[in-house]
Coordinates of C-alpha atoms in Angstrom, one line a residue:
M155 CA -6.7 3.4 -30.0
I156 CA -4.2 0.8 -28.8
D157 CA -1.4 3.4 -29.1
N158 CA -3.3 5.9 -26.9
L159 CA -3.9 3.2 -24.3
Y160 CA -0.2 2.2 -24.4
N161 CA 1.0 5.8 -24.0
A162 CA -1.4 6.4 -21.1
L163 CA 0.1 3.6 -19.0
P164 CA 3.2 4.3 -17.0
F165 CA 5.4 1.8 -18.9
G166 CA 4.2 3.2 -22.2
N167 CA 6.3 6.3 -22.1
D168 CA 10.0 7.0 -21.3
D169 CA 9.4 9.7 -18.7
K170 CA 11.2 9.3 -15.5
C171 CA 9.1 8.4 -12.5
F172 CA 11.4 9.3 -9.7
E173 CA 14.8 11.1 -9.3
F174 CA 17.0 10.2 -6.3
F175 CA 20.3 12.0 -5.9
G176 CA 20.6 12.6 -9.6
I177 CA 19.7 9.0 -10.5
N178 CA 16.7 8.7 -12.8
L179 CA 14.4 5.8 -12.0
Y180 CA 11.9 4.6 -14.5
F181 CA 8.8 2.5 -13.9
D182 CA 10.6 -0.8 -14.7
D183 CA 13.4 0.1 -12.4
I184 CA 11.0 0.7 -9.5
L185 CA 9.2 -2.5 -10.3
L186 CA 12.5 -4.5 -10.2
I187 CA 13.5 -2.9 -6.9
C188 CA 10.1 -3.8 -5.4
L189 CA 10.4 -7.4 -6.7
L190 CA 13.8 -7.7 -5.1
L191 CA 12.6 -6.4 -1.8
F192 CA 9.6 -8.7 -1.9
L193 CA 11.6 -11.8 -2.6
Y194 CA 14.1 -10.9 0.1
N195 CA 11.4 -10.4 2.7
E196 CA 9.8 -13.7 1.7
G197 CA 13.1 -15.5 2.4
V198 CA 13.9 -16.7 -1.1
K199 CA 17.3 -18.4 -1.1
D200 CA 17.9 -18.4 -4.9
Q201 CA 21.1 -16.4 -5.3
F202 CA 21.1 -16.7 -9.1
L203 CA 17.7 -15.1 -9.2
F204 CA 18.9 -12.2 -7.2
I205 CA 22.0 -11.8 -9.3
S206 CA 20.0 -11.9 -12.5
L207 CA 17.5 -9.3 -11.3
I208 CA 20.3 -7.0 -10.1
M209 CA 22.0 -7.4 -13.5
L210 CA 18.7 -6.6 -15.2
L211 CA 18.3 -3.5 -13.0
L212 CA 21.8 -2.3 -13.8
S213 CA 21.4 -2.7 -17.6

């Protein structure tokens, strides 16, 4: 039952959610981009946080 629930959620499978100019974006990539945009709009000045999130996005 847990496996069926996990596979039903968007982060439970490895299917791409969005393709943009040949770049495949998955659910976790979109989540990181949204988090980066939210933190930037809120005026967060922590440069190391932004660098670590971008590095996580690129990996």
